[in-house]
Amino acid sequence: MKIDGITLASDVVLAPIAGFSDVGMRYLCAQAGAGLTYTEMVSAKGLVYGNEHTEDLLHTTDEEKVRAVQIFGNDPEIMLRAVCGRELEKFDIIDVNMGCPVKKIVSNGEGSALLKNPKLAAEIVRTLRSSGKPVTVKFRIGFCKDERTGVDFAKYMTDAGAAALTVHGRTREQFYEGAADWDYIAEVVRATDVPVIANGDVFSKEDYEKIKAHTGAVGVMIARGALGNPQIFSQITGRKFAYATVKETVLRHIEVLASFHSEIYTVNNMKKQIACYCKGLRGGKQLKLAAFGARTLDELVRAVTESEALDVAVPERR
Ligand SMILES: Cc1cc2nc3c(=O)[nH]c(=O)nc-3n(C[C@H](O)[C@H](O)[C@H](O)COP(=O)(O)O)c2cc1C
């Protein structure tokens, strides 16, 4: 799969996931075969006005061969300044969030609010194109529950010069409820000639094959299916997973995070990640409790190391 001349090693990509697609998760997923990894959404204003927390989201490793940063905003000029800034230099692709359903974002006219303002959305894409980097857009199939405006929206984005489109097959009002509408993603694919990445409800290799066949999309994006489960990319791409057990995987995740972040940041972020790794594991609840009680990196690593729940072999999990 190619995006504006950039060749991806595979057609399955890790989604932007606020609070989760940290540098450790992106490292593990890229190593397992994800052809593209996205940071979580980052505020363009935060970048331009130097919000100290924003840079925490932007660390990358050499394991990520093609790197996408996802930004959100509603002001094309501020967004362009963010894209041209030093912090985003290392990113190959600029993705614009036009799907976030969260009230605070939508009421600012950002995220999925842009679905209702396709002219402004197109102006954002056109303006960001002047940075010289490929600009991609991630959006939902409509705003209101039963509305399907994604085909028209895709045309606006394509005409404005978007290099690829990711379509999450739900509307804003659905948030994460109900099944993703793969039929409608197929309509978007048919309506545009730029690469489309299909997104929604992919939790296994079978789902990956089904969504590709169903929609005709050239790429597939995975979010929830990768939480605590980076090996899903190995299962799909056939690339060998580097860790034999879940414990080894978690310890590597901690190590990568700790190499970029403060102790407190690493401990707090890993608690959420560990809750995902524990899902469905016998004895997982005990580890979760031990991890949540940890105040230092040593205590966290000890809880993980001593947990028998994590001694399970990786491919046996799901
Ligand atoms: C906890 C969480 C955080 C998310 N954060 C983002 C985000 O920062 N940017 C974005 O475009 N989508 C975000 N999403 C949406 C996902 O990228 C994806 O579109 C959605 O979860 C559907 O894919 P899935 O069925 O594979 O989970 C988030 C989803 C979840 C569950």
Short mmCIF file of C-alpha atoms and ligand atoms in Angstrom, two decimals:
data_model
loop_
_atom_site.label_atom_id
_atom_site.label_comp_id
_atom_site.label_asym_id
_atom_site.label_seq_id
_atom_site.Cartn_x
_atom_site.Cartn_y
_atom_site.Cartn_z
CA MET A 1 0.00 0.00 0.00
CA LYS A 2 1.24 3.47 -0.89
CA ILE A 3 0.34 6.92 0.44
CA ASP A 4 1.56 9.71 -1.82
CA GLY A 5 4.62 7.74 -2.90
CA ILE A 6 5.40 6.41 0.60
CA THR A 7 5.33 2.62 0.57
CA LEU A 8 4.02 0.91 3.71
CA ALA A 9 5.45 -2.45 4.76
CA SER A 10 1.91 -3.79 5.22
CA ASP A 11 -1.68 -2.70 4.67
CA VAL A 12 -2.73 -2.98 8.30
CA VAL A 13 -2.20 0.02 10.53
CA LEU A 14 -2.42 0.97 14.19
CA ALA A 15 -5.08 3.60 14.93
CA PRO A 16 -4.64 6.79 16.87
CA ILE A 17 -5.94 5.92 20.35
CA ALA A 18 -6.00 8.69 22.96
CA GLY A 19 -4.37 7.52 26.16
CA PHE A 20 -3.08 4.30 24.59
CA SER A 21 -1.14 4.65 21.31
CA ASP A 22 1.90 5.73 23.24
CA VAL A 23 5.46 5.25 22.01
CA GLY A 24 5.62 1.80 23.64
CA MET A 25 2.46 0.53 22.00
CA ARG A 26 3.50 1.96 18.63
CA TYR A 27 6.92 0.33 18.98
CA LEU A 28 5.40 -3.12 19.66
CA CYS A 29 2.79 -2.85 16.89
CA ALA A 30 5.29 -1.63 14.29
CA GLN A 31 7.67 -4.42 15.26
CA ALA A 32 4.80 -6.89 14.84
CA GLY A 33 4.12 -5.66 11.32
CA ALA A 34 1.86 -2.59 11.44
CA GLY A 35 2.68 -0.72 8.23
CA LEU A 36 1.83 2.64 9.75
CA THR A 37 1.41 3.87 13.30
CA TYR A 38 -0.35 7.02 14.47
CA THR A 39 0.18 9.09 17.57
CA GLU A 40 -2.96 9.81 19.49
CA MET A 41 -4.66 13.07 18.53
CA VAL A 42 -2.59 16.11 19.40
CA SER A 43 -3.94 19.64 19.66
CA ALA A 44 -2.62 21.98 16.95
CA LYS A 45 -3.09 24.87 19.38
CA GLY A 46 -1.18 22.96 22.05
CA LEU A 47 1.70 22.55 19.60
CA VAL A 48 1.75 26.17 18.53
CA TYR A 49 1.34 27.65 22.00
CA GLY A 50 3.73 25.22 23.62
CA ASN A 51 1.53 23.16 25.92
CA GLU A 52 4.07 21.15 27.89
CA HIS A 53 2.01 17.93 27.77
CA THR A 54 1.80 17.87 24.00
CA GLU A 55 5.41 16.87 23.39
CA ASP A 56 4.93 13.80 25.60
CA LEU A 57 2.71 12.36 22.87
CA LEU A 58 5.24 12.77 20.08
CA HIS A 59 8.09 10.41 20.91
CA THR A 60 8.89 7.83 18.24
CA THR A 61 11.32 4.93 17.78
CA ASP A 62 13.20 3.63 14.75
CA GLU A 63 10.91 0.62 14.76
CA GLU A 64 8.21 2.86 13.27
CA LYS A 65 9.28 2.98 9.64
CA VAL A 66 6.44 5.27 8.56
CA ARG A 67 5.17 7.67 11.18
CA ALA A 68 1.90 9.54 11.23
CA VAL A 69 0.99 12.25 13.67
CA GLN A 70 -2.69 12.99 14.13
CA ILE A 71 -3.61 16.58 14.86
CA PHE A 72 -6.93 18.20 15.66
CA GLY A 73 -8.06 21.77 15.35
CA ASN A 74 -10.36 24.08 13.40
CA ASP A 75 -8.07 26.89 12.31
CA PRO A 76 -6.16 26.12 9.09
CA GLU A 77 -3.41 28.67 9.74
CA ILE A 78 -2.72 27.52 13.30
CA MET A 79 -2.74 23.93 12.09
CA LEU A 80 -0.23 24.79 9.36
CA ARG A 81 2.04 26.45 11.91
CA ALA A 82 1.84 23.29 14.00
CA VAL A 83 2.68 21.10 11.01
CA CYS A 84 5.67 23.26 10.05
CA GLY A 85 7.00 23.36 13.61
CA ARG A 86 10.10 21.55 14.84
CA GLU A 87 8.07 19.02 16.91
CA LEU A 88 6.45 17.45 13.85
CA GLU A 89 9.53 17.41 11.60
CA LYS A 90 10.13 13.68 12.07
CA PHE A 91 6.63 12.66 10.97
CA ASP A 92 6.11 11.41 7.41
CA ILE A 93 2.35 11.84 7.29
CA ILE A 94 -0.01 14.41 8.81
CA ASP A 95 -3.41 12.97 9.68
CA VAL A 96 -6.29 15.27 10.58
CA ASN A 97 -8.89 14.15 13.09
CA MET A 98 -12.39 14.69 11.74
CA GLY A 99 -14.05 11.93 13.72
CA CYS A 100 -13.59 12.56 17.43
CA PRO A 101 -17.09 12.45 18.99
CA VAL A 102 -16.21 13.92 22.40
CA LYS A 103 -18.48 16.84 23.37
CA LYS A 104 -15.69 19.22 24.37
CA ILE A 105 -13.96 18.76 21.01
CA VAL A 106 -17.16 18.91 18.94
CA SER A 107 -18.43 22.04 20.67
CA ASN A 108 -15.15 23.74 19.67
CA GLY A 109 -15.90 22.93 16.02
CA GLU A 110 -13.11 20.32 15.95
CA GLY A 111 -13.08 16.53 15.40
CA SER A 112 -16.37 15.22 14.02
CA ALA A 113 -17.88 18.74 14.03
CA LEU A 114 -15.95 19.18 10.76
CA LEU A 115 -18.26 16.60 9.15
CA LYS A 116 -20.90 19.34 9.29
CA ASN A 117 -18.54 21.91 7.82
CA PRO A 118 -16.96 20.25 4.78
CA LYS A 119 -15.84 23.58 3.30
CA LEU A 120 -13.71 24.37 6.35
CA ALA A 121 -12.51 20.75 6.45
CA ALA A 122 -11.40 21.07 2.81
CA GLU A 123 -9.68 24.37 3.54
CA ILE A 124 -7.75 22.70 6.35
CA VAL A 125 -6.54 19.94 4.02
CA ARG A 126 -5.66 22.41 1.25
CA THR A 127 -3.74 24.64 3.66
CA LEU A 128 -1.83 21.75 5.24
CA ARG A 129 -0.86 20.44 1.80
CA SER A 130 1.31 23.55 1.42
CA SER A 131 3.62 22.01 4.07
CA GLY A 132 4.72 19.55 1.35
CA LYS A 133 3.81 16.53 3.49
CA PRO A 134 1.07 14.03 2.65
CA VAL A 135 -2.13 14.98 4.45
CA THR A 136 -4.62 12.27 5.32
CA VAL A 137 -8.01 12.51 6.99
CA LYS A 138 -9.74 10.19 9.45
CA PHE A 139 -13.48 10.67 9.64
CA ARG A 140 -16.79 9.01 10.45
CA ILE A 141 -19.54 8.12 7.99
CA GLY A 142 -21.84 10.90 9.21
CA PHE A 143 -22.77 13.05 12.18
CA CYS A 144 -26.36 12.22 13.19
CA LYS A 145 -27.29 8.67 14.03
CA ASP A 146 -28.83 7.55 10.75
CA GLU A 147 -27.12 10.05 8.50
CA ARG A 148 -24.64 8.94 5.83
CA THR A 149 -22.70 11.88 4.48
CA GLY A 150 -19.32 10.17 4.17
CA VAL A 151 -19.39 9.85 0.38
CA ASP A 152 -19.86 13.59 -0.15
CA PHE A 153 -17.35 14.34 2.55
CA ALA A 154 -14.79 12.03 0.94
CA LYS A 155 -15.22 13.95 -2.32
CA TYR A 156 -14.52 17.25 -0.58
CA MET A 157 -11.40 15.76 1.02
CA THR A 158 -10.16 14.23 -2.23
CA ASP A 159 -10.69 17.45 -4.18
CA ALA A 160 -8.77 19.32 -1.48
CA GLY A 161 -5.78 17.01 -1.99
CA ALA A 162 -6.03 14.42 0.78
CA ALA A 163 -3.52 11.63 0.13
CA ALA A 164 -5.59 8.92 1.85
CA LEU A 165 -8.80 8.60 3.84
CA THR A 166 -9.54 6.50 6.88
CA VAL A 167 -13.23 5.81 7.33
CA HIS A 168 -14.58 4.71 10.69
CA GLY A 169 -17.91 3.07 9.88
CA ARG A 170 -19.93 4.77 12.62
CA THR A 171 -21.57 8.17 12.96
CA ARG A 172 -20.66 10.73 15.58
CA GLU A 173 -23.85 10.09 17.52
CA GLN A 174 -23.13 6.38 17.67
CA PHE A 175 -19.84 6.96 19.46
CA TYR A 176 -18.76 3.29 19.66
CA GLU A 177 -22.24 1.72 19.74
CA GLY A 178 -23.64 -0.74 17.25
CA ALA A 179 -21.75 -2.43 14.46
CA ALA A 180 -19.54 -0.45 12.10
CA ASP A 181 -21.26 -0.03 8.73
CA TRP A 182 -18.89 -1.80 6.35
CA ASP A 183 -21.43 -1.51 3.49
CA TYR A 184 -21.16 2.25 3.64
CA ILE A 185 -17.35 2.15 3.85
CA ALA A 186 -17.55 0.22 0.54
CA GLU A 187 -19.60 3.08 -0.94
CA VAL A 188 -16.89 5.55 0.08
CA VAL A 189 -14.23 3.31 -1.49
CA ARG A 190 -16.19 3.24 -4.75
CA ALA A 191 -16.64 7.02 -4.72
CA THR A 192 -13.00 8.03 -4.44
CA ASP A 193 -9.74 7.22 -6.16
CA VAL A 194 -7.40 7.88 -3.24
CA PRO A 195 -6.45 4.96 -0.95
CA VAL A 196 -9.09 4.23 1.69
CA ILE A 197 -8.30 2.60 5.01
CA ALA A 198 -11.34 0.82 6.47
CA ASN A 199 -11.86 1.03 10.22
CA GLY A 200 -14.25 -0.48 12.72
CA ASP A 201 -14.65 -3.80 14.54
CA VAL A 202 -11.51 -5.63 13.43
CA PHE A 203 -10.44 -7.95 16.24
CA SER A 204 -8.80 -10.85 14.37
CA LYS A 205 -7.15 -11.92 11.14
CA GLU A 206 -10.56 -13.20 9.94
CA ASP A 207 -12.12 -9.79 10.56
CA TYR A 208 -9.23 -8.19 8.66
CA GLU A 209 -9.84 -10.45 5.67
CA LYS A 210 -13.61 -9.89 5.84
CA ILE A 211 -13.46 -6.10 6.01
CA LYS A 212 -11.02 -5.97 3.10
CA ALA A 213 -13.18 -8.23 0.96
CA HIS A 214 -16.40 -6.46 2.01
CA THR A 215 -15.25 -2.89 1.47
CA GLY A 216 -12.57 -3.17 -1.21
CA ALA A 217 -10.41 -0.82 0.91
CA VAL A 218 -6.64 -1.04 0.35
CA GLY A 219 -5.85 -0.79 4.04
CA VAL A 220 -7.30 -1.71 7.43
CA MET A 221 -6.97 0.20 10.69
CA ILE A 222 -7.18 -1.44 14.11
CA ALA A 223 -7.79 0.34 17.42
CA ARG A 224 -9.47 -1.63 20.22
CA GLY A 225 -8.33 -4.96 18.77
CA ALA A 226 -4.72 -3.94 19.38
CA LEU A 227 -5.12 -2.90 23.03
CA GLY A 228 -3.09 -5.30 25.14
CA ASN A 229 -2.81 -7.31 21.93
CA PRO A 230 -0.01 -5.99 19.71
CA GLN A 231 0.52 -9.50 18.31
CA ILE A 232 -2.63 -9.04 16.21
CA PHE A 233 -0.33 -7.42 13.63
CA SER A 234 1.89 -10.52 13.59
CA GLN A 235 -1.16 -12.73 13.23
CA ILE A 236 -2.30 -10.70 10.23
CA THR A 237 1.03 -10.06 8.49
CA GLY A 238 2.75 -13.35 9.34
CA ARG A 239 5.71 -11.49 10.78
CA LYS A 240 7.15 -13.35 13.79
CA PHE A 241 6.18 -11.80 17.12
CA ALA A 242 9.33 -10.95 19.07
CA TYR A 243 8.10 -12.01 22.53
CA ALA A 244 7.20 -15.51 23.69
CA THR A 245 4.95 -14.55 26.60
CA VAL A 246 2.59 -11.74 27.54
CA LYS A 247 4.95 -10.97 30.43
CA GLU A 248 7.88 -10.38 28.07
CA THR A 249 5.66 -8.14 25.95
CA VAL A 250 4.53 -6.06 28.94
CA LEU A 251 8.08 -5.72 30.26
CA ARG A 252 9.26 -4.47 26.87
CA HIS A 253 6.35 -2.02 26.75
CA ILE A 254 7.41 -0.65 30.15
CA GLU A 255 11.05 -0.47 29.07
CA VAL A 256 10.29 1.54 25.93
CA LEU A 257 8.00 3.96 27.77
CA ALA A 258 10.49 4.43 30.58
CA SER A 259 13.25 5.25 28.10
CA PHE A 260 11.31 8.37 27.05
CA HIS A 261 9.19 9.37 30.01
CA SER A 262 9.44 10.21 33.69
CA GLU A 263 8.85 7.48 36.23
CA ILE A 264 5.46 8.80 37.28
CA TYR A 265 4.27 9.13 33.66
CA THR A 266 5.42 5.60 32.83
CA VAL A 267 3.80 4.07 35.92
CA ASN A 268 0.47 5.85 35.40
CA ASN A 269 0.27 5.08 31.69
CA MET A 270 1.26 1.47 32.11
CA LYS A 271 -1.56 0.89 34.61
CA LYS A 272 -4.12 1.46 31.84
CA GLN A 273 -2.14 -0.67 29.41
CA ILE A 274 -1.74 -3.50 31.93
CA ALA A 275 -5.51 -3.55 32.47
CA CYS A 276 -5.77 -4.28 28.70
CA TYR A 277 -3.06 -6.94 28.74
CA CYS A 278 -4.84 -8.66 31.65
CA LYS A 279 -8.20 -8.87 29.90
CA GLY A 280 -9.32 -12.48 29.70
CA LEU A 281 -6.28 -13.86 31.51
CA ARG A 282 -6.75 -16.15 34.46
CA GLY A 283 -5.37 -14.32 37.52
CA GLY A 284 -5.42 -11.04 35.59
CA LYS A 285 -7.54 -9.29 38.22
CA GLN A 286 -4.89 -9.82 40.90
CA LEU A 287 -2.19 -8.36 38.70
CA LYS A 288 -4.42 -5.40 37.88
CA LEU A 289 -4.84 -4.70 41.60
CA ALA A 290 -1.10 -5.05 42.25
CA ALA A 291 -0.25 -2.80 39.30
CA PHE A 292 -2.77 -0.17 40.37
CA GLY A 293 -1.16 -0.08 43.82
CA ALA A 294 2.33 0.52 42.40
CA ARG A 295 3.85 3.94 43.09
CA THR A 296 7.30 3.44 41.60
CA LEU A 297 8.67 1.80 38.47
CA ASP A 298 10.36 -0.85 40.63
CA GLU A 299 7.04 -1.72 42.26
CA LEU A 300 5.33 -1.92 38.89
CA VAL A 301 8.03 -4.11 37.34
CA ARG A 302 7.96 -6.35 40.41
CA ALA A 303 4.17 -6.76 40.16
CA VAL A 304 4.50 -7.74 36.50
CA THR A 305 7.50 -10.01 37.02
CA GLU A 306 5.83 -11.86 39.89
CA SER A 307 2.51 -12.29 38.11
CA GLU A 308 1.86 -15.85 36.99
CA ALA A 309 -1.10 -14.62 34.95
CA LEU A 310 1.27 -13.10 32.40
CA ASP A 311 3.32 -16.27 31.91
CA VAL A 312 0.95 -17.34 29.16
CA ALA A 313 2.33 -17.81 25.63
CA VAL A 314 1.37 -14.97 23.29
CA PRO A 315 -0.38 -16.80 20.41
CA GLU A 316 -2.60 -18.75 22.78
CA ARG A 317 -4.35 -15.68 24.04
CA ARG A 318 -7.03 -14.87 21.49
C1 LIG B 1 -9.94 4.90 23.99
C2 LIG B 1 -10.05 5.35 22.55
C3 LIG B 1 -9.36 6.48 22.15
C4 LIG B 1 -9.43 6.93 20.81
N1 LIG B 1 -8.69 8.00 20.42
C5 LIG B 1 -8.72 8.40 19.12
C6 LIG B 1 -7.90 9.46 18.66
O1 LIG B 1 -7.09 10.05 19.39
N2 LIG B 1 -8.02 9.82 17.34
C7 LIG B 1 -8.87 9.17 16.48
O2 LIG B 1 -8.95 9.52 15.31
N3 LIG B 1 -9.64 8.14 16.90
C8 LIG B 1 -9.56 7.74 18.18
N4 LIG B 1 -10.30 6.66 18.57
C9 LIG B 1 -11.10 5.94 17.56
C10 LIG B 1 -10.30 4.77 16.98
O3 LIG B 1 -9.14 5.24 16.31
C11 LIG B 1 -11.15 3.95 15.99
O4 LIG B 1 -11.60 4.79 14.97
C12 LIG B 1 -12.37 3.31 16.66
O5 LIG B 1 -12.04 2.78 17.92
C13 LIG B 1 -12.94 2.19 15.77
O6 LIG B 1 -11.96 1.20 15.51
P1 LIG B 1 -11.93 -0.22 16.30
O7 LIG B 1 -13.25 -0.87 16.07
O8 LIG B 1 -10.78 -0.96 15.67
O9 LIG B 1 -11.72 0.08 17.75
C14 LIG B 1 -10.24 6.22 19.88
C15 LIG B 1 -10.93 5.09 20.31
C16 LIG B 1 -10.84 4.64 21.61
C17 LIG B 1 -11.59 3.40 22.02
#
